[in-house]
CSV table of C-alpha atoms in Angstrom, one decimal:
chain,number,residue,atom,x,y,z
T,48,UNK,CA,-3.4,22.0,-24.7
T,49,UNK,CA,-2.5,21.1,-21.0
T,50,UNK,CA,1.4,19.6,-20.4
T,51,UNK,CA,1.8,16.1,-19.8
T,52,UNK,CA,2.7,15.2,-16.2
T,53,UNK,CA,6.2,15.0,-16.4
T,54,UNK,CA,7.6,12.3,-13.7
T,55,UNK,CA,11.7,13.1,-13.0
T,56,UNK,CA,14.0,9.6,-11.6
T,57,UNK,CA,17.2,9.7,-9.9
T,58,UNK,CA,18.5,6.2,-11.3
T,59,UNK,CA,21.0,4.5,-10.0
T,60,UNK,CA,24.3,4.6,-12.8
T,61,UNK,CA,24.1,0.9,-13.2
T,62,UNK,CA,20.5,0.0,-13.1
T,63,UNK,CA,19.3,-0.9,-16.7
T,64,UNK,CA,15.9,-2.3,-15.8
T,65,UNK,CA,13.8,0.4,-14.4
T,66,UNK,CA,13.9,3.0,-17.2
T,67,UNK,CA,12.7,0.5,-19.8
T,68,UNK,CA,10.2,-1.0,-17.8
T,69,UNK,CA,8.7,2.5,-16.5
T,70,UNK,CA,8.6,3.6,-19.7
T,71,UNK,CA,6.4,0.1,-20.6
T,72,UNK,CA,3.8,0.7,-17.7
T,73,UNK,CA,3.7,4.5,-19.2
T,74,UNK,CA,2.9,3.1,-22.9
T,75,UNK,CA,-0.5,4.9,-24.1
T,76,UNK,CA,-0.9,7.3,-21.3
T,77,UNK,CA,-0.1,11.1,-21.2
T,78,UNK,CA,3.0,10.7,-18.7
T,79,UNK,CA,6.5,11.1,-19.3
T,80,UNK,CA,9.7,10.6,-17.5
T,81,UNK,CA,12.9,11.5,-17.2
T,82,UNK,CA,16.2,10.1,-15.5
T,83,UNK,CA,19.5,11.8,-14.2
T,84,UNK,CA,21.7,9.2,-12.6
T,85,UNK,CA,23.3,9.1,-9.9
T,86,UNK,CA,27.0,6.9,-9.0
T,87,UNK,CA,25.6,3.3,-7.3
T,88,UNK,CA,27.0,0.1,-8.7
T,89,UNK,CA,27.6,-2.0,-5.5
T,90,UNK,CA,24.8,-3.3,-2.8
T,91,UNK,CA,26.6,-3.8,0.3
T,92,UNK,CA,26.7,-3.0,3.9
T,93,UNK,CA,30.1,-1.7,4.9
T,94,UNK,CA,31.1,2.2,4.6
T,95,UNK,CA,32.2,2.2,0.7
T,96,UNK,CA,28.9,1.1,-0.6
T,97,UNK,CA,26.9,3.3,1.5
T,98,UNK,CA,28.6,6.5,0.7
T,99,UNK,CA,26.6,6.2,-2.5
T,100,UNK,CA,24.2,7.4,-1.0
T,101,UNK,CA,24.7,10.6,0.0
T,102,UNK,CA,22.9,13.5,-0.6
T,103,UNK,CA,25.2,15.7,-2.2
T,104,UNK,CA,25.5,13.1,-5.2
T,105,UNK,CA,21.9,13.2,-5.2
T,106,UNK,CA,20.7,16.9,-5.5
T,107,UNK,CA,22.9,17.5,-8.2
T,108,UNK,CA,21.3,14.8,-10.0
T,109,UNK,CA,17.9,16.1,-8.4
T,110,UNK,CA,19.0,20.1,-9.5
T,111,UNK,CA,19.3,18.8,-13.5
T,112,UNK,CA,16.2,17.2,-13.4
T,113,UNK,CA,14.5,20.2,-11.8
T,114,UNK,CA,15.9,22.1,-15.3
T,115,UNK,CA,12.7,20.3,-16.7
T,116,UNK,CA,10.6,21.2,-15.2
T,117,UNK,CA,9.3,17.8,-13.8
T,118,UNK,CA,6.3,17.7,-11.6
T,119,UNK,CA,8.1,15.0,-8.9
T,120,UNK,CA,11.5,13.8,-8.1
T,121,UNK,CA,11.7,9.9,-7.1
T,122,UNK,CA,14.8,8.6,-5.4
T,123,UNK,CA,13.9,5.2,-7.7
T,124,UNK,CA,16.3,3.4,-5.3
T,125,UNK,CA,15.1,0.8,-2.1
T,126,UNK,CA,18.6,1.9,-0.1
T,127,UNK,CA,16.2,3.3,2.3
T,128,UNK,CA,15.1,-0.3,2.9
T,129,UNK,CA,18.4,-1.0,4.4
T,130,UNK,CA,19.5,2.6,5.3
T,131,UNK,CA,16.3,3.0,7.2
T,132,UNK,CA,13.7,5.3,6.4
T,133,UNK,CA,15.2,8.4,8.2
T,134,UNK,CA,17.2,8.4,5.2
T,135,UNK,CA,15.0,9.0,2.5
T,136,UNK,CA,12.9,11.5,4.6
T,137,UNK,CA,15.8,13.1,4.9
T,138,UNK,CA,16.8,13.1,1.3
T,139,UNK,CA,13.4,14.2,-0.2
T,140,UNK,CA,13.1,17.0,2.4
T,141,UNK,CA,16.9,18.3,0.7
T,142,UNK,CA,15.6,17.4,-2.7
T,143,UNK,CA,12.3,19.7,-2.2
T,144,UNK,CA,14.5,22.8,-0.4
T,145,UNK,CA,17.0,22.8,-3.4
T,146,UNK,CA,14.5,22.7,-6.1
T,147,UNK,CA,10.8,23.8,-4.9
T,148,UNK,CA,10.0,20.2,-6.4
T,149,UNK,CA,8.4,17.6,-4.5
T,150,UNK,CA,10.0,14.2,-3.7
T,151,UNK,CA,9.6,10.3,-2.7
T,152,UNK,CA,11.7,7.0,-2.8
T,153,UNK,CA,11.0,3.5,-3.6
T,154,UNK,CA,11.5,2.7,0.3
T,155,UNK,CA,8.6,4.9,0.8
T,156,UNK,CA,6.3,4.3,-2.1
T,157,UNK,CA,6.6,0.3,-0.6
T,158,UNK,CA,5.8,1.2,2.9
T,159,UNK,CA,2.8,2.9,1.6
T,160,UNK,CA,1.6,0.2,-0.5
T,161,UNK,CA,1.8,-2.1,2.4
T,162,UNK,CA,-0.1,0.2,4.6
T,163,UNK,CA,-2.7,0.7,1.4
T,164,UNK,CA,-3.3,-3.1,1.6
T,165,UNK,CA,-2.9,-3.9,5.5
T,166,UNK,CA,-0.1,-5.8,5.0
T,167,UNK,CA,1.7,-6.6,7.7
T,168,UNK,CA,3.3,-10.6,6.9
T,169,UNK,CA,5.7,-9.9,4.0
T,170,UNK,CA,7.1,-12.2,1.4
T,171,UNK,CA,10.7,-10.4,0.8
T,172,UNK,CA,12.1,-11.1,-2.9
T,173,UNK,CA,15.9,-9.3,-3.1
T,174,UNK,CA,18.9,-10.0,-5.1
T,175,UNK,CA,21.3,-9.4,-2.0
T,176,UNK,CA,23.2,-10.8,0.5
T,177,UNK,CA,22.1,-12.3,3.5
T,178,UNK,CA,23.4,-9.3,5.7
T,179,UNK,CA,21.6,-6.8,3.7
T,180,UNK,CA,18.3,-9.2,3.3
T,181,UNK,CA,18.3,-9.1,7.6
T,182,UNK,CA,19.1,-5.2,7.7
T,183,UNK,CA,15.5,-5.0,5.9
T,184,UNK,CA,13.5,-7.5,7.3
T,185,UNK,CA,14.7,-5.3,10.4
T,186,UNK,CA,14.0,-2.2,9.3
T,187,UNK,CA,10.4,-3.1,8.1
T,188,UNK,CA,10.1,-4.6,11.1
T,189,UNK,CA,10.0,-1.3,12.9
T,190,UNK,CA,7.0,-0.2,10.5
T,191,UNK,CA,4.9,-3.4,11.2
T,192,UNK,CA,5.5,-4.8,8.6
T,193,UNK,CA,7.5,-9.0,9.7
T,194,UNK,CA,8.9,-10.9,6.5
T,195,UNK,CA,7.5,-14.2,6.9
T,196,UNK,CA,9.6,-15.9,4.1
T,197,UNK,CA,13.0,-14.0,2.5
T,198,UNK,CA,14.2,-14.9,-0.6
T,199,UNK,CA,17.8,-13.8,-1.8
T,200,UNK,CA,20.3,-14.3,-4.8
T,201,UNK,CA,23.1,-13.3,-2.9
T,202,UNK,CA,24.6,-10.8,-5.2
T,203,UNK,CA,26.2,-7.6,-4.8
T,204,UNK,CA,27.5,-6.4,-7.9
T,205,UNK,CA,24.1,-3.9,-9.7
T,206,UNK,CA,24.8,-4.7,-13.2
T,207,UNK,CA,24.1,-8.5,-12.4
T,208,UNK,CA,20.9,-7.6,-10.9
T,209,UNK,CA,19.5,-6.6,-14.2
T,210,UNK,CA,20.8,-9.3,-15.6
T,211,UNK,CA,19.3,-12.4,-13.9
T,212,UNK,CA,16.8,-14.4,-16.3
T,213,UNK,CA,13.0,-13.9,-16.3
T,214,UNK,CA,12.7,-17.5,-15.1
T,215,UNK,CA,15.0,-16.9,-12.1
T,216,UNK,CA,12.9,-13.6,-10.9
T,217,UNK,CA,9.4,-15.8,-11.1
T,218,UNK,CA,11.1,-18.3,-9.2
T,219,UNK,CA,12.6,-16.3,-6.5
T,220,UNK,CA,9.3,-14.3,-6.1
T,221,UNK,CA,7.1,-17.9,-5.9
T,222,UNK,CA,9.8,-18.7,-3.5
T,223,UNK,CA,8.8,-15.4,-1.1
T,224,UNK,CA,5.3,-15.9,-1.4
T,225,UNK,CA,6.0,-19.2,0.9
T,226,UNK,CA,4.3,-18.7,4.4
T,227,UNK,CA,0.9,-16.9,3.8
T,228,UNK,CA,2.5,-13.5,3.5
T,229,UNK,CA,-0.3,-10.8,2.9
T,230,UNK,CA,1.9,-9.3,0.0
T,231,UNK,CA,5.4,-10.4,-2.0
T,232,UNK,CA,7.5,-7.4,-2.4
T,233,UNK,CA,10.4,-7.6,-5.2
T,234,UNK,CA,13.1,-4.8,-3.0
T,235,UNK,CA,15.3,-3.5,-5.6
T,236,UNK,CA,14.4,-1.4,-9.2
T,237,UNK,CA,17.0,-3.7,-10.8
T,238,UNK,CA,15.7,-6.9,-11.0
T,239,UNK,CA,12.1,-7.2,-13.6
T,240,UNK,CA,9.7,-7.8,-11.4
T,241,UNK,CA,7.0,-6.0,-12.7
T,242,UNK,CA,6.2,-7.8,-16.3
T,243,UNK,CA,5.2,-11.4,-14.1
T,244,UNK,CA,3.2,-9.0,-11.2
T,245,UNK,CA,0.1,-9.5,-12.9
T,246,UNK,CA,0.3,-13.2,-13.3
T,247,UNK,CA,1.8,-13.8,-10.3
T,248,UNK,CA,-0.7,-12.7,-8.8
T,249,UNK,CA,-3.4,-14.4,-10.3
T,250,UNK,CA,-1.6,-17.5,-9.2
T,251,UNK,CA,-0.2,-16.8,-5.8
T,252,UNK,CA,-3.2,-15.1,-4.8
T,253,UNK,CA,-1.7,-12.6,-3.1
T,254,UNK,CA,-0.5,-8.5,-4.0
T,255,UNK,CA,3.1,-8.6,-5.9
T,256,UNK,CA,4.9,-5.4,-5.1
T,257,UNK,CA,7.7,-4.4,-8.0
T,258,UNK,CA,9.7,-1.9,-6.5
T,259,UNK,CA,9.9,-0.1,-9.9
T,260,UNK,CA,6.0,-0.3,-10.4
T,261,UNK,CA,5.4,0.9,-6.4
T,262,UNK,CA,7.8,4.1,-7.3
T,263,UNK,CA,5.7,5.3,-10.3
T,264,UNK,CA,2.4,4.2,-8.5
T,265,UNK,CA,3.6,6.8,-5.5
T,266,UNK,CA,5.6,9.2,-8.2
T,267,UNK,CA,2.2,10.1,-10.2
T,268,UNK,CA,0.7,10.1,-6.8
T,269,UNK,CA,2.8,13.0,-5.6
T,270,UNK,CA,2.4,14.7,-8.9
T,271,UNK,CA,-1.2,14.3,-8.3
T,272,UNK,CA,-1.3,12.9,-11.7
T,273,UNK,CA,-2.8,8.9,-9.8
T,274,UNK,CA,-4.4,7.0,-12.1
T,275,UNK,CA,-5.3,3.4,-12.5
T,276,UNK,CA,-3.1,1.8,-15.0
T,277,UNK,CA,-4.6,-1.6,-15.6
T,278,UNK,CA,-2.5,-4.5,-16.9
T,279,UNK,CA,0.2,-4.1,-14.5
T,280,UNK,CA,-0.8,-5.9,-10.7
T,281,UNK,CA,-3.2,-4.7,-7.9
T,282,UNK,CA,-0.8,-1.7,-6.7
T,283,UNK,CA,-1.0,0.1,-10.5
T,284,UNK,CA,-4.4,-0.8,-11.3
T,285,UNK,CA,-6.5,-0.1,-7.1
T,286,UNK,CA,-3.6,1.2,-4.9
T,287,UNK,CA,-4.5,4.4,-5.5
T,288,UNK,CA,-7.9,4.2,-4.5
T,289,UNK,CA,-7.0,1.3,-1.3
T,290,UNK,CA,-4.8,4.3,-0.3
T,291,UNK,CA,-7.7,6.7,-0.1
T,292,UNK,CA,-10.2,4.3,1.8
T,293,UNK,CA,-7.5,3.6,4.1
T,294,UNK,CA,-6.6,7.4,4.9
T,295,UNK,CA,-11.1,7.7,5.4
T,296,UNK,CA,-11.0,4.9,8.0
T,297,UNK,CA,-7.9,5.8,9.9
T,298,UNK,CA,-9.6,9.2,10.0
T,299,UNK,CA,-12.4,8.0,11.3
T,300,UNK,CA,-10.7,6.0,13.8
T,301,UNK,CA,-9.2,8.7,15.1
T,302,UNK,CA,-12.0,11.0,15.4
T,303,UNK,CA,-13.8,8.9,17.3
T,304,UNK,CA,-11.9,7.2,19.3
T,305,UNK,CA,-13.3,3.7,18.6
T,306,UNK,CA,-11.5,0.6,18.5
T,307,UNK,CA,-11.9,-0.7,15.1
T,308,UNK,CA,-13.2,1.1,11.7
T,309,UNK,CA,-14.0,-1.4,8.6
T,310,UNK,CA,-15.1,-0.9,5.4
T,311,UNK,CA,-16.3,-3.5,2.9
T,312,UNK,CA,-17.1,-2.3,-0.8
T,313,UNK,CA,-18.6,-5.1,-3.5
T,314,UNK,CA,-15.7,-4.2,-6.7
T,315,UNK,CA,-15.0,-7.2,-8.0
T,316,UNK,CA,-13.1,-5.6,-10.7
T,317,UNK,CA,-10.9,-3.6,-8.5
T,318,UNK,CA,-10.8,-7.2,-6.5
T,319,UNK,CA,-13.0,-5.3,-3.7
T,320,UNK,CA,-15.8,-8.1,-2.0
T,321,UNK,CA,-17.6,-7.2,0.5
T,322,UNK,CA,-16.7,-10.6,2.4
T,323,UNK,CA,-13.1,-9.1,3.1
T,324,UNK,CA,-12.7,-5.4,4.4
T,325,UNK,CA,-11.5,-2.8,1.9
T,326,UNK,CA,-9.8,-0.9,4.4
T,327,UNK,CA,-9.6,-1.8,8.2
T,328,UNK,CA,-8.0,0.7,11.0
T,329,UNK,CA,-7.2,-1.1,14.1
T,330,UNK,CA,-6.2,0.5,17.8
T,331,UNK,CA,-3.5,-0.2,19.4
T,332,UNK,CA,-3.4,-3.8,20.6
T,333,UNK,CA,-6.9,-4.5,19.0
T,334,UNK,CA,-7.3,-7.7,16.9
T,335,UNK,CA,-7.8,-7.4,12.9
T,336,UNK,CA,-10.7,-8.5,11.2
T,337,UNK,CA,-9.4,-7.9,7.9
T,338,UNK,CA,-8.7,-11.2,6.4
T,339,UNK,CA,-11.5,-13.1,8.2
T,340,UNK,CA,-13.9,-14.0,4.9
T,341,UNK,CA,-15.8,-17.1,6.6
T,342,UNK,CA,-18.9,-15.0,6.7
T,343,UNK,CA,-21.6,-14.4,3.9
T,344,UNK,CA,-21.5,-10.2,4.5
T,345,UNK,CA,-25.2,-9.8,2.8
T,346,UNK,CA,-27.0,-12.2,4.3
T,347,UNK,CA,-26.4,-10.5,7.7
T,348,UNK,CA,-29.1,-9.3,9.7
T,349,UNK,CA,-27.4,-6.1,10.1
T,350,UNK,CA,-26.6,-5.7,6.3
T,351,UNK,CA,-30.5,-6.4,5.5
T,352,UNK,CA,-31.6,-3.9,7.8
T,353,UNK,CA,-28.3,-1.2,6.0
T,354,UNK,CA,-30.3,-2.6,2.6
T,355,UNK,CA,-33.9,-1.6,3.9
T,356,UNK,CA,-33.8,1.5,5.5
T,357,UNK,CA,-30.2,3.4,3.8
T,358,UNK,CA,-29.1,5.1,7.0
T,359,UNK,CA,-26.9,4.7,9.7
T,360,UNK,CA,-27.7,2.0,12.1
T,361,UNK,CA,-26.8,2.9,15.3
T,362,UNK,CA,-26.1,0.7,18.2
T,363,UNK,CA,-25.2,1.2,21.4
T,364,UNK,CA,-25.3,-2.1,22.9
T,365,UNK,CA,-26.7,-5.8,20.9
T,366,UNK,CA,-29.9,-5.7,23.1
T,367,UNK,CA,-32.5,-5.4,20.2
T,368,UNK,CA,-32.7,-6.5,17.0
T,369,UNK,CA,-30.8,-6.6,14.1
T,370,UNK,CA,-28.2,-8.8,15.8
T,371,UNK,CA,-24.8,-9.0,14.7
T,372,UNK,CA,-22.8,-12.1,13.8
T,373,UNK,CA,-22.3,-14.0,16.8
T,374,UNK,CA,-18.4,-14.1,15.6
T,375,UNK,CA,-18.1,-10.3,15.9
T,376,UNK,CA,-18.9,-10.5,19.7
T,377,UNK,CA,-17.5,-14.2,20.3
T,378,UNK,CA,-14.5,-13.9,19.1
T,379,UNK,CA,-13.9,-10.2,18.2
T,380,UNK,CA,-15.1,-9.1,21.8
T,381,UNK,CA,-17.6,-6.0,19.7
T,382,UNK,CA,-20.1,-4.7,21.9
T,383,UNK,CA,-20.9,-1.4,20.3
T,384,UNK,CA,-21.3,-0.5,16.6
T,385,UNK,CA,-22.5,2.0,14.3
T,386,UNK,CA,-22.7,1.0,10.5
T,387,UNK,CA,-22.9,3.8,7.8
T,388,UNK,CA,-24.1,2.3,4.3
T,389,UNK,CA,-22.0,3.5,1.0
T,390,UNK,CA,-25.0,3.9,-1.7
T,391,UNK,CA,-23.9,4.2,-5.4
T,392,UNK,CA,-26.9,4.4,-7.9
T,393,UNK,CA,-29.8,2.8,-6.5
T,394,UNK,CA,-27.0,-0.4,-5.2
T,395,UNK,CA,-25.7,-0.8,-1.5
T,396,UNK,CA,-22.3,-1.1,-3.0
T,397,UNK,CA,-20.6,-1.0,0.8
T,398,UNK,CA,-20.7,-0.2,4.2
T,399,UNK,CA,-18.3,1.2,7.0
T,400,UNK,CA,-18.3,-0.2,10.4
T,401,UNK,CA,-17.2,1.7,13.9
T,402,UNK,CA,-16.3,-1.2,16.2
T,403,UNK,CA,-16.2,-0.3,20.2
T,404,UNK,CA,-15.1,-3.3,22.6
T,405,UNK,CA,-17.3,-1.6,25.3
T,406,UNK,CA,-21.4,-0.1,25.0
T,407,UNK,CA,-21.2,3.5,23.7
T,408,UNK,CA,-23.3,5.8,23.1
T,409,UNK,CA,-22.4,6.9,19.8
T,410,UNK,CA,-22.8,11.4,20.0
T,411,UNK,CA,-23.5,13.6,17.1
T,412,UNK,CA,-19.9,14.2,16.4
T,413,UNK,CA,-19.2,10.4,15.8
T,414,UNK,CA,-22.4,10.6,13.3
T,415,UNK,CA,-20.5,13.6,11.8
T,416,UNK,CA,-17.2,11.7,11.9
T,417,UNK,CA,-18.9,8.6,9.9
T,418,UNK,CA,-20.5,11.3,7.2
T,419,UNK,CA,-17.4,12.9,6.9
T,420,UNK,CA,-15.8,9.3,6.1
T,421,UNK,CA,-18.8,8.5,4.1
T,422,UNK,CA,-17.9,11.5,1.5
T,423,UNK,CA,-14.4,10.5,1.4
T,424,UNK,CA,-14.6,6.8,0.1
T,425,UNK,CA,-17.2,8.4,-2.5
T,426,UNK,CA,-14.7,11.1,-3.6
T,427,UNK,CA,-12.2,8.4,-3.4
T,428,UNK,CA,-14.5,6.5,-5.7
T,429,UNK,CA,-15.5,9.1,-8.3
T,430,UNK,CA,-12.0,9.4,-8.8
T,431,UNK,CA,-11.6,6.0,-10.1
């Protein structure tokens, strides 16, 4: 009988939320985890508070767990979000050389989620201070990612994180999701965030990012244990597989040196319609498409042609028929495309899009580039 994938947390000594809630999400599957803790019991910004979180502290922890033989070690801490990210990339590369185990944080879990779901206007949700709220929206700032709206409690002291009432944590999350953020991120695995994600959601209309949920999402990740856990938000139940479509695009942007890659995939279960990209990768300085849903995808020209023939279209220029949307030239400034359909079955379930500002001939090796994109959002689909 094979092991269970074991997952192994460095807690912070005072936090009492994430443990219980982890252990929640985990209910019915084959995953355990562990905890060693680690001294933290004040959020602040001057030298006392940060010495918490050193490393020395932290591989000892990270050493006991390793006795366990766990499969990953997560820093399930967001200091990094303040800190900056140096600092956990730092940690996890000590954590892996002292115990052959590898290692993530919640600071990086989060900044992977957002890059999953092309976030890049944040709703911030923190218990902290003022100071420390800024110090993040300025550190995720350097990632792309601008906090439209911040919401903060203005506490310090980690025990009264876990103790602020369910009621207060909706609240303080409806109140980030002011602004038309792409996403509402809850920074800090003390405060329950994750049992109101999946209802949040539904209402807001938007991601909800628990920093306690985003840390097991990237810890069974790293394990290579992923797996959809439904019941629990977007991130738990697709981020896996958003994270996958987004690494075949930027691949393919990158291969070929276009300006724009798409991809639109019909999964209305996975909340996946083709009217809003799946996964977008964007040059530098180019515009997004990604949120733009005012066109009906199927009834394209473009999309009837990817539905009759099931091959690459090819197009160097828009001089002969199918046409593209007027928008995608008009106001997107495409002049060159080549569209690769994604058939499951006998259904065209998706498409990817290369996007060039300027006519192109499109070479054998950006056909190549597109197949070899192609297989990836299938493998990343067979593995849902």
């Amino acid at each position: 009988m094979a092991e269970s994938t074991r997952i192994g947390m460095l807690t912070p000594s005072s936090n009492t939320i994430l443990e219980p809630v982890t252990a929640a999400i985990l209910h019915g599957t084959d995953v355990s985890m562990y905890a060693s803790r680690v001294a933290v019991t004040r959020i602040a910004l001057d030298d006392h508070a940060n010495t918490q979180f050193g490393t020395e502290p932290m591989l000892a922890a990270a050493r006991l767990l390793a006795d366990a033989a766990v499969d990953v070690i997560a820093w399930n801490g967001t200091a990094g979000s303040w800190l900056g990210v140096d600092h956990d990339l730092e940690l996890c590369a000590a954590i892996e050389k002292a115990t052959g185990i590898p290692a993530t944080t919640s600071t990086l879990a989060l900044l992977d989620a957002f890059r999953a779901f092309g976030v890049t206007r944040l709703g911030l949700a923190v218990p902290y201070t003022a100071d420390v709220t800024e110090r993040i929206v300025a550190r995720y700032r350097e990632h792309g990612v601008e906090c439209v709206t911040t919401a903060q409690l203005g506490l310090t002291d980690n025990l009264d994180f876990g103790r602020v009432p369910a009621e207060r944590v909706r609240q303080l999350i409806e109140q980030a999701a002011q602004g038309d953020p792409h996403a509402v991120a809850v920074v800090c695995t003390n405060v329950a965030g994750a049992p109101h994600v999946a209802a949040l959601e539904q209402q807001l209309g938007v991601p909800v990012f628990c920093s306690v949920s985003a840390t097991l999402w990237k810890a069974l990740d790293v394990a290579g244990a992923a797996a959809a856990i439904p019941g629990w938000g977007l991130l738990l139940a697709s981020g896996t597989l958003r994270a996958r479509l987004q690494q075949a695009l930027d691949g393919l942007l990158a291969t070929t040196g276009a300006d724009r890659t798409t991809l639109r995939m019909g999964l209305p279960a996975l909340g996946l319609h083709v009217d809003l990209t799946a996964a977008e990768a964007v040059a530098p300085g180019v515009r997004s498409i990604r949120r733009d849903g005012s066109l009906d995808q199927r009834a394209l020209n473009t999309v009837a042609w990817l539905e009759q023939h099931r091959k690459p279209l090819v197009q160097p220029h828009f001089r002969e028929t199918p046409q593209p949307p007027e928008a995608l030239k008009d106001v997107y400034g495409v002049r060159a495309q080549t569209l690769g359909p994604i058939v499951r079955g006998d259904e065209l379930a998706g498409w990817i899009s290369i996007h060039s500002l300027h006519e192109r001939d499109w070479g054998p090796q950006d056909l190549a580039a597109l197949a070899t994109a192609t297989q990836r959002v299938h493998d990343a689909l067979d593995g849902v």
